[in-house]
Short mmCIF file of C-alpha atoms in Angstrom, two decimals:
data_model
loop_
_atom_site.label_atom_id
_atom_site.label_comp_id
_atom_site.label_asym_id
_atom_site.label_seq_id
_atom_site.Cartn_x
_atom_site.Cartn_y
_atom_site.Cartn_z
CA UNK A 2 -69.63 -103.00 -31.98
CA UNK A 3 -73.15 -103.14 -33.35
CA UNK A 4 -76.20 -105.09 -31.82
CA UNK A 5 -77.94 -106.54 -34.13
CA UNK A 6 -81.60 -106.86 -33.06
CA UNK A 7 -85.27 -107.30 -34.91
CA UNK A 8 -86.39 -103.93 -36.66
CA UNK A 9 -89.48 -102.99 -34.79
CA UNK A 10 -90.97 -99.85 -34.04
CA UNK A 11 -90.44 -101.01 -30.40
CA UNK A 12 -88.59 -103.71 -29.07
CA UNK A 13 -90.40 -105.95 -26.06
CA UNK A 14 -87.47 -107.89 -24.28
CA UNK A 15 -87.22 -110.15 -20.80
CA UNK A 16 -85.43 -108.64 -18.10
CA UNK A 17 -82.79 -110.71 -16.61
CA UNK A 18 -84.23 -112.16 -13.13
CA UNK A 19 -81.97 -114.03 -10.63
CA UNK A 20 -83.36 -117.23 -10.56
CA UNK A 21 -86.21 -116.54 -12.60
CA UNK A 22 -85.79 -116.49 -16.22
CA UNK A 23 -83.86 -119.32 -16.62
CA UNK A 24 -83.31 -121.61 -19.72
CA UNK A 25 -87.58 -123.08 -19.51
CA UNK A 26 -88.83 -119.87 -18.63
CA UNK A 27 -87.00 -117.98 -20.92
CA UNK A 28 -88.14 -120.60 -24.00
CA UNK A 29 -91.99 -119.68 -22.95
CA UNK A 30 -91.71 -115.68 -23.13
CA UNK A 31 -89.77 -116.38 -26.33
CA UNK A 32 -92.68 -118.47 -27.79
CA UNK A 33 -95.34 -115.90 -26.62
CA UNK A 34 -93.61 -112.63 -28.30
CA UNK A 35 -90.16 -111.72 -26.44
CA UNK A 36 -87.90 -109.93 -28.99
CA UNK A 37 -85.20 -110.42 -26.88
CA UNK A 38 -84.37 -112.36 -24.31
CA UNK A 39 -81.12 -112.12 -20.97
CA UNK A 40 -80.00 -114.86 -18.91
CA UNK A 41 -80.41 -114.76 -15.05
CA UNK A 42 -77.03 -112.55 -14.14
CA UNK A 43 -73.84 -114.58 -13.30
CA UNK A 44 -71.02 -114.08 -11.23
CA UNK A 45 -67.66 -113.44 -12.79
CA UNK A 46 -66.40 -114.85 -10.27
CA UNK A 47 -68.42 -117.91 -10.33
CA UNK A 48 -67.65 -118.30 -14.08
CA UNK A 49 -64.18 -118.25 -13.26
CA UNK A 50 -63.99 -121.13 -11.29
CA UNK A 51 -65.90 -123.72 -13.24
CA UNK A 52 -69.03 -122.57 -10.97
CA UNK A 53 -71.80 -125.86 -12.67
CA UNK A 54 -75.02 -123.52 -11.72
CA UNK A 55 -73.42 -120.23 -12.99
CA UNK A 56 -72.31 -122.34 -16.57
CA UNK A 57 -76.10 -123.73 -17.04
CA UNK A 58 -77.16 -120.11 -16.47
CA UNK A 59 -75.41 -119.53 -19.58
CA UNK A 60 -77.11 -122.04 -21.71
CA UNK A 61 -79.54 -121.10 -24.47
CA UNK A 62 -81.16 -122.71 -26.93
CA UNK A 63 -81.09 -121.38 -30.72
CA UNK A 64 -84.16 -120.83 -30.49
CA UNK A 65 -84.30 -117.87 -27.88
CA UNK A 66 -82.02 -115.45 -30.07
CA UNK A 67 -81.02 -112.83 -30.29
CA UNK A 68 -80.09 -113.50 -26.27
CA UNK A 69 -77.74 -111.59 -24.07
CA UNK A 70 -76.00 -113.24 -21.40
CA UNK A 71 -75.87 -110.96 -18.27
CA UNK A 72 -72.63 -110.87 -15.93
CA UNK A 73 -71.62 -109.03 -12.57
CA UNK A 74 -68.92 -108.55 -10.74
CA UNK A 75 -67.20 -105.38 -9.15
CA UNK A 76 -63.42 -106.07 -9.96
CA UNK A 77 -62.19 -105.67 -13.28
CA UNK A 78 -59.87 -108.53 -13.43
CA UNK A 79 -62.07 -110.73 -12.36
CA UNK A 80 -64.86 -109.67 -14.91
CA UNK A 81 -62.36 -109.31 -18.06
CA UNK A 82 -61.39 -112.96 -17.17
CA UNK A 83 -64.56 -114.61 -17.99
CA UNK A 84 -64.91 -112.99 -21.08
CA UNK A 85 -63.56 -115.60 -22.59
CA UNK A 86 -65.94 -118.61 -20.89
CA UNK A 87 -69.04 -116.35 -21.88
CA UNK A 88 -68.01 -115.79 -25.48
CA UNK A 89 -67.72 -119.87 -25.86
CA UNK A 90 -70.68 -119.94 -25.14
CA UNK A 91 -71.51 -117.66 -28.16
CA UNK A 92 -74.39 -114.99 -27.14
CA UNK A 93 -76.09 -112.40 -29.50
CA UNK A 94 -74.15 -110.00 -26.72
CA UNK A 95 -72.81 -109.80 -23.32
CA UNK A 96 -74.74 -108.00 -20.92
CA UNK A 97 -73.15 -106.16 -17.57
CA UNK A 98 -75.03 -105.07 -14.81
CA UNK A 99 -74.85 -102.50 -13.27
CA UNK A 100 -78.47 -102.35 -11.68
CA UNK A 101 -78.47 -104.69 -9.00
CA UNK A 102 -79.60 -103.37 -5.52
CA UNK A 103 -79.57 -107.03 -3.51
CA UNK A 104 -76.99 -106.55 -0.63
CA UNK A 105 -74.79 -109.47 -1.50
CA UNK A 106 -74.43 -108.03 -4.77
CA UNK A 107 -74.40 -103.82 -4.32
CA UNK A 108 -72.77 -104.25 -0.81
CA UNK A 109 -69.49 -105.09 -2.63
CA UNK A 110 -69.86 -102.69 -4.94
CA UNK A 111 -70.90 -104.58 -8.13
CA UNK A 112 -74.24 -104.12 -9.39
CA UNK A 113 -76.15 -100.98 -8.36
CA UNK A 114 -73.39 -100.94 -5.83
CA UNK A 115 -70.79 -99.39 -8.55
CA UNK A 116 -73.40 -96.00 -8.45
CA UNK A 117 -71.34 -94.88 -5.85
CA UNK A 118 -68.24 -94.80 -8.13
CA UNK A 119 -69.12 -93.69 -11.69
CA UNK A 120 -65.37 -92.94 -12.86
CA UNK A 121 -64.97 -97.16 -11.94
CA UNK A 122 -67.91 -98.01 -13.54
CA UNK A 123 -66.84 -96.29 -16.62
CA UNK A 124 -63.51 -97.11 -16.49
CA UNK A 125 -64.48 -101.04 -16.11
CA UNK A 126 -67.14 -100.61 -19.05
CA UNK A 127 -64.48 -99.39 -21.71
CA UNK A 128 -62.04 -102.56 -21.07
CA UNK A 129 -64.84 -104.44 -21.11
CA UNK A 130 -65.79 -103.37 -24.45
CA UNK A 131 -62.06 -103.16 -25.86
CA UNK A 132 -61.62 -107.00 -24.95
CA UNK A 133 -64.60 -108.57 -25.86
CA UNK A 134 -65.96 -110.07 -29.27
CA UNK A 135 -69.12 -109.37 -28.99
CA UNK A 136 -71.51 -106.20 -28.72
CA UNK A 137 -71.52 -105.15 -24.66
CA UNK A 138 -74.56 -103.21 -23.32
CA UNK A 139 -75.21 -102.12 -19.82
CA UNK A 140 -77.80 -101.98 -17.36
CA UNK A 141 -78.52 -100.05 -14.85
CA UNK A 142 -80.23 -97.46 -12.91
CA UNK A 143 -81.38 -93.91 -12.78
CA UNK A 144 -79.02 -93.24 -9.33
CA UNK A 145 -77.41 -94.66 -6.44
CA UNK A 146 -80.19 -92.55 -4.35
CA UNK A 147 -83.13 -90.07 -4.20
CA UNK A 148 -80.14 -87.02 -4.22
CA UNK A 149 -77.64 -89.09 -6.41
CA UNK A 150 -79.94 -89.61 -9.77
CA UNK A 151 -77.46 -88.77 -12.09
CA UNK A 152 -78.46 -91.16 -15.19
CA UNK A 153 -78.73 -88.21 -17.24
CA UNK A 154 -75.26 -87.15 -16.80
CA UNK A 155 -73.71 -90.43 -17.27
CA UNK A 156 -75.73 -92.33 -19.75
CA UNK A 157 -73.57 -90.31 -22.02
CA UNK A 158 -70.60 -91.28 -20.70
CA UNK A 159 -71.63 -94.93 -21.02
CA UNK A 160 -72.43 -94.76 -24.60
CA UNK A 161 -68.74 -93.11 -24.94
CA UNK A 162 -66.86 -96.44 -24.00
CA UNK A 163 -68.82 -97.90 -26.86
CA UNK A 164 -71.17 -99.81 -25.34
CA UNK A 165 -74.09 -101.01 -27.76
CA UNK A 166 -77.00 -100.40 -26.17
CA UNK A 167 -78.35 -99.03 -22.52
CA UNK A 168 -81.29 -100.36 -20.26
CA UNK A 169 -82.39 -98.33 -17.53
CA UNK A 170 -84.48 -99.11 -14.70
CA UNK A 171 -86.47 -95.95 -13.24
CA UNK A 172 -85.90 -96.37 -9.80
CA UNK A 173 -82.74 -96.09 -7.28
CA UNK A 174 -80.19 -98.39 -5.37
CA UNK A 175 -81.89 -97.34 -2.04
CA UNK A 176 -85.45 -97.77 -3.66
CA UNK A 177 -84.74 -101.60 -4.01
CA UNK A 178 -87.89 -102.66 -5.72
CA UNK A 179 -90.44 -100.48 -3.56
CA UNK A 180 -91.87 -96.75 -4.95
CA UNK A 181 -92.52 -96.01 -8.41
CA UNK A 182 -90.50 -96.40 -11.28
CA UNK A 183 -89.19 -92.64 -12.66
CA UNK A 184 -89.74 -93.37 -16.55
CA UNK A 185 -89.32 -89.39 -16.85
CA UNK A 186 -85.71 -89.70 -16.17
CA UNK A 187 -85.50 -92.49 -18.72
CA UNK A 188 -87.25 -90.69 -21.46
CA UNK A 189 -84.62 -87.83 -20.81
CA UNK A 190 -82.14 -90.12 -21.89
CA UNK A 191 -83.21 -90.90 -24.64
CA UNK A 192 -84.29 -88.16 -25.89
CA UNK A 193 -80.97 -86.46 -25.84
CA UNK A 194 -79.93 -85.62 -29.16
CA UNK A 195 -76.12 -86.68 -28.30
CA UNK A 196 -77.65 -90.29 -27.42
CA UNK A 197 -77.65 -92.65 -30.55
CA UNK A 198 -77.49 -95.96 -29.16
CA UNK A 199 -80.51 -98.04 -28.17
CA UNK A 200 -82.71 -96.80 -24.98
CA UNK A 201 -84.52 -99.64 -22.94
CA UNK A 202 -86.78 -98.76 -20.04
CA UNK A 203 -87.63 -100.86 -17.29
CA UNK A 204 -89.65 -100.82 -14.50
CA UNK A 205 -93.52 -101.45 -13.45
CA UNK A 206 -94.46 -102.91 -16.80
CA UNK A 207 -97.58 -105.38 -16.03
CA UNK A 208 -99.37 -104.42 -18.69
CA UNK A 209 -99.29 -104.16 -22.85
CA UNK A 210 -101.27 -100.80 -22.16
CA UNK A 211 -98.87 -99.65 -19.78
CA UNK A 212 -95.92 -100.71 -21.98
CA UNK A 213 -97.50 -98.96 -25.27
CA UNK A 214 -98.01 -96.45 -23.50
CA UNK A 215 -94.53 -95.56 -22.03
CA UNK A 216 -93.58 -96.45 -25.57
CA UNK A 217 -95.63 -93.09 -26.75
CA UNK A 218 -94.83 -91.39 -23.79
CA UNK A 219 -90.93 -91.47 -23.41
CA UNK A 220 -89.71 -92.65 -27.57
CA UNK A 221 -87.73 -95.51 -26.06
CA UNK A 222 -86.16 -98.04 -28.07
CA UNK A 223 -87.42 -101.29 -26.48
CA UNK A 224 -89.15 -102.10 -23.04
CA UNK A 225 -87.85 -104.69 -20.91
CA UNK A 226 -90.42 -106.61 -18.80
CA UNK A 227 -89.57 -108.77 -15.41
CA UNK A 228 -91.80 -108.81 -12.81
CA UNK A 229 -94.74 -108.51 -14.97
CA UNK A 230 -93.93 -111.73 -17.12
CA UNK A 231 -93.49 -113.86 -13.69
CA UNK A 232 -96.58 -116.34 -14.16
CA UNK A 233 -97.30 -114.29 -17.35
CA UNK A 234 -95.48 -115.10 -20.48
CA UNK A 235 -98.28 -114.29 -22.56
CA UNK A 236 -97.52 -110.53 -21.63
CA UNK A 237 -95.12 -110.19 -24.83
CA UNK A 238 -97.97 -111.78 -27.26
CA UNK A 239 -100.02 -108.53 -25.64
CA UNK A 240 -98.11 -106.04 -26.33
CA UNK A 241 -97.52 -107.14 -29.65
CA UNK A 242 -100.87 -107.35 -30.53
CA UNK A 243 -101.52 -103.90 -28.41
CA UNK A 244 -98.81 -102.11 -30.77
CA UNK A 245 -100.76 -103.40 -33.87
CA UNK A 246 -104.28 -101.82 -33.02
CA UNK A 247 -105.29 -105.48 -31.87
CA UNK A 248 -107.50 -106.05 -28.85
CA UNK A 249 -105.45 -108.46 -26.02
CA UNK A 250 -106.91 -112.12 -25.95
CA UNK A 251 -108.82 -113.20 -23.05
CA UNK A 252 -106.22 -116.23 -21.54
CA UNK A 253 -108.39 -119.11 -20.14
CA UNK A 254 -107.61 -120.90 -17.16
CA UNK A 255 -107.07 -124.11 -19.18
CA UNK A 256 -104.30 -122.50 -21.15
CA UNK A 257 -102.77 -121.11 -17.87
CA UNK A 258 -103.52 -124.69 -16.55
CA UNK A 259 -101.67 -126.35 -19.11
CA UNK A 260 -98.63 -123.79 -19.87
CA UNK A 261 -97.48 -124.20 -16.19
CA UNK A 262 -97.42 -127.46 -16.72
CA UNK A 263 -95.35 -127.33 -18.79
CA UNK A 264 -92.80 -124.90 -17.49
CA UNK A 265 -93.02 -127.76 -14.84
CA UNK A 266 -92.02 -130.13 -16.89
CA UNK A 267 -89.43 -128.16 -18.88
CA UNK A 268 -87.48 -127.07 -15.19
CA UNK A 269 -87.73 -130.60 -14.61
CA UNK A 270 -85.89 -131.66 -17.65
CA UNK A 271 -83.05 -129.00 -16.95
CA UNK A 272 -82.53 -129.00 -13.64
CA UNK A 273 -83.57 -132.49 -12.12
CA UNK A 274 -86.98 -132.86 -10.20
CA UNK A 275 -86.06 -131.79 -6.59
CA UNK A 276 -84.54 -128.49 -7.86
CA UNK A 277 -87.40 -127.47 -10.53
CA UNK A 278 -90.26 -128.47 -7.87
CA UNK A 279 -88.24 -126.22 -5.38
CA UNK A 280 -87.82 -123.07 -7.58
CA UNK A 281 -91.20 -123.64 -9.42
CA UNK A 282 -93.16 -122.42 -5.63
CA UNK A 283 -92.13 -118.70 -7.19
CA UNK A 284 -94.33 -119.23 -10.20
CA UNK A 285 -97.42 -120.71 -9.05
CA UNK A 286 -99.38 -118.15 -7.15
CA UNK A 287 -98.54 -115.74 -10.29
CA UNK A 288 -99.99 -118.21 -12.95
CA UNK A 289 -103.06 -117.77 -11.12
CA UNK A 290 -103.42 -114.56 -9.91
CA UNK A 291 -106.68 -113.02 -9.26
CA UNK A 292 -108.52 -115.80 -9.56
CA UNK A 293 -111.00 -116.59 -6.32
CA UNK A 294 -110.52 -119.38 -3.84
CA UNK A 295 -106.83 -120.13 -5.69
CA UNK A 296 -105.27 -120.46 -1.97
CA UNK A 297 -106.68 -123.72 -1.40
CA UNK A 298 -104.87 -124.86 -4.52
CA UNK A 299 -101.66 -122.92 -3.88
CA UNK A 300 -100.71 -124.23 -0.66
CA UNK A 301 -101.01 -127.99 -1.67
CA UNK A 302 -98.91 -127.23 -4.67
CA UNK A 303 -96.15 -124.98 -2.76
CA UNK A 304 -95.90 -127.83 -0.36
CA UNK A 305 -95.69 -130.57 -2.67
CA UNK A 306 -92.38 -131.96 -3.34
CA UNK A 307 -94.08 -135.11 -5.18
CA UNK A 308 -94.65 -134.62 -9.19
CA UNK A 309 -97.62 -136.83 -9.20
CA UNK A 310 -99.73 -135.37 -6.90
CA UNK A 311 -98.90 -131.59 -8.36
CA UNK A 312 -100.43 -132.90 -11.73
CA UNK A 313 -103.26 -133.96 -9.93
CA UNK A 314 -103.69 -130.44 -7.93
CA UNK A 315 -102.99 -128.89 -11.67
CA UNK A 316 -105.88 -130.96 -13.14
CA UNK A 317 -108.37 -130.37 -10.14
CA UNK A 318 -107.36 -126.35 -10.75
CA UNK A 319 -108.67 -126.72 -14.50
CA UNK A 320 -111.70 -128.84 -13.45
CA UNK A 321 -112.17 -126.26 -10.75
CA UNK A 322 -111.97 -123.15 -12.48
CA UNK A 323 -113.88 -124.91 -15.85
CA UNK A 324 -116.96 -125.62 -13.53
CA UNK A 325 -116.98 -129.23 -13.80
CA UNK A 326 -116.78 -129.92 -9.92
CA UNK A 327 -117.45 -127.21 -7.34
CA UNK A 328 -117.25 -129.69 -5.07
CA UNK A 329 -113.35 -130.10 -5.81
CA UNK A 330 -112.11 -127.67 -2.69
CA UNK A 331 -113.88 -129.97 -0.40
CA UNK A 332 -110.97 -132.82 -1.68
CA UNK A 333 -108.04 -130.92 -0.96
#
């Protein structure tokens, strides 16, 4: 089934992050250039039984389309089962991972776990795709480890049980996140004449130079970005402007100021105060990265667990950083 996506000389999409590109952050990266956008991944199981924080995973607003909504699981029954809770739900396409190297996840032999048996993964692809009413796309990784990086003999494979389109992330199960991400093997992939479905790469983007370049380098079809967007939305407006011969915009700490604020606010409004407060801690230090004497705002605002006073630590930040009151650290 075809995936219908913008027409662009190269795609720039969200990667799917557990807990970090939910619904808010998702709406921000959207508003700042994402072509396309992934939900956090989701357990089939969890879907299954009614799981309420694996269905608000799934929501989306209009807005955010086209959007993918990413699921994982390592038995088939389980994962042909929700099919029909995430197609109610009714995503631009349905997104199964294979990539995942977390323990909980690869230890039972779902997400980058499933390396270790490519006939399964295959075999669990093509029902996949055979029941569902939607396009399907994978992704994955180059290998389970450094003498298992098979990607280019499988990728093939994949794209035989009529999957729509194929993300790859350069690095290994056993790599985790650590070590450099292998783009070369990517580019191989796509640059196989039998390949004729979309290519996305993925892995160490933190930059619109680096992604334009890997762009040039390798031919993909689309670059995904995740760790680079944490803190960072404005990454997708970059690389847009990058791709068409602009110079990238200098972001003022006011505008950092005020769009964590409201990412704040928005995780507030979609997942109760205690919750959003909680899960905001991973954003905070990169919204402000780089910038000098930022730990003596950090801490007060990863400790805080009242809204109130983190407005007030996010308004001494812009007076701070704006030069109106050097004197502001002293008041911490």
């Amino acid at each position: 089934m075809e995936l219908k996506l913008p027409e662009k000389e190269c795609l720039i999409g969200l990667s799917p992050m557990d807990d970090i590109t939910d619904m808010p952050f998702r709406e921000l990266c959207k508003e700042f250039g994402a072509d396309v956008l992934i939900t956090e991944f989701i357990a089939s199981e969890a879907l299954n039984r009614d799981a309420e924080k694996s269905l608000r995973k799934m929501r989306f607003s209009e807005s955010q389309r086209p959007i993918g909504i990413q699921i994982f699981g390592a038995d088939e029954g389980e994962l042909l089962q929700c099919l029909e809770v995430v197609e109610e739900a009714k995503p631009d396409f349905i997104d199964i991972n294979w990539g995942c190297p977390v323990r909980k996840v690869a230890g039972k032999g779902a997400g980058s776990g499933i390396l270790q048996n490519i006939p399964k993964m295959l075999r669990i692809t093509a029902s996949m795709v055979k029941h569902a009413h939607l396009p399907v796309t994978v992704k994955t990784r180059i290998g389970y480890s450094a003498d298992s990086m098979m990607i280019t003999d499988f990728a093939e494979a994949l794209q035989d049980t009529g999957i729509a389109a194929l993300s790859i992330h350069g690095r290994t199960k056993t790599q985790m996140y650590s070590g450099t991400a292998d783009w070369s093997m990517i580019g191989e992939v796509k640059n196989n004449p039998r390949m004729h479905i979309p290519i996305f790469g993925n892995g160490d983007i933190t930059s619109a130079t680096q992604a334009i370049d890997n762009k040039r380098r390798y031919g993909v079809d689309g670059i995904l970005i995740g760790r680079g967007a944490i803190g960072n939305p404005w990454i997708f407006e970059q690389c847009r402007r990058v791709f068409n011969g602009e110079e990238e915009r200098e972001v003022s700490v006011g505008e950092r100021v005020e769009v964590c604020r409201r990412h704040l606010h928005a995780a507030i409004a979609f997942k109760g105060e205690h919750t959003a407060i909680f899960e905001m801690r991973k954003h905070y230090g990169a919204y402000f990265k780089g910038l000098p004497h930022f730990k003596a705002f950090r801490i007060p605002l990863v400790n805080s667990t009242n809204l109130d006073e983190m407005e007030e630590i996010l308004d001494k930040v812009k007076a701070y950083y704006a030069g109106y009151n050097e004197n502001i650290l002293d008041k911490i």
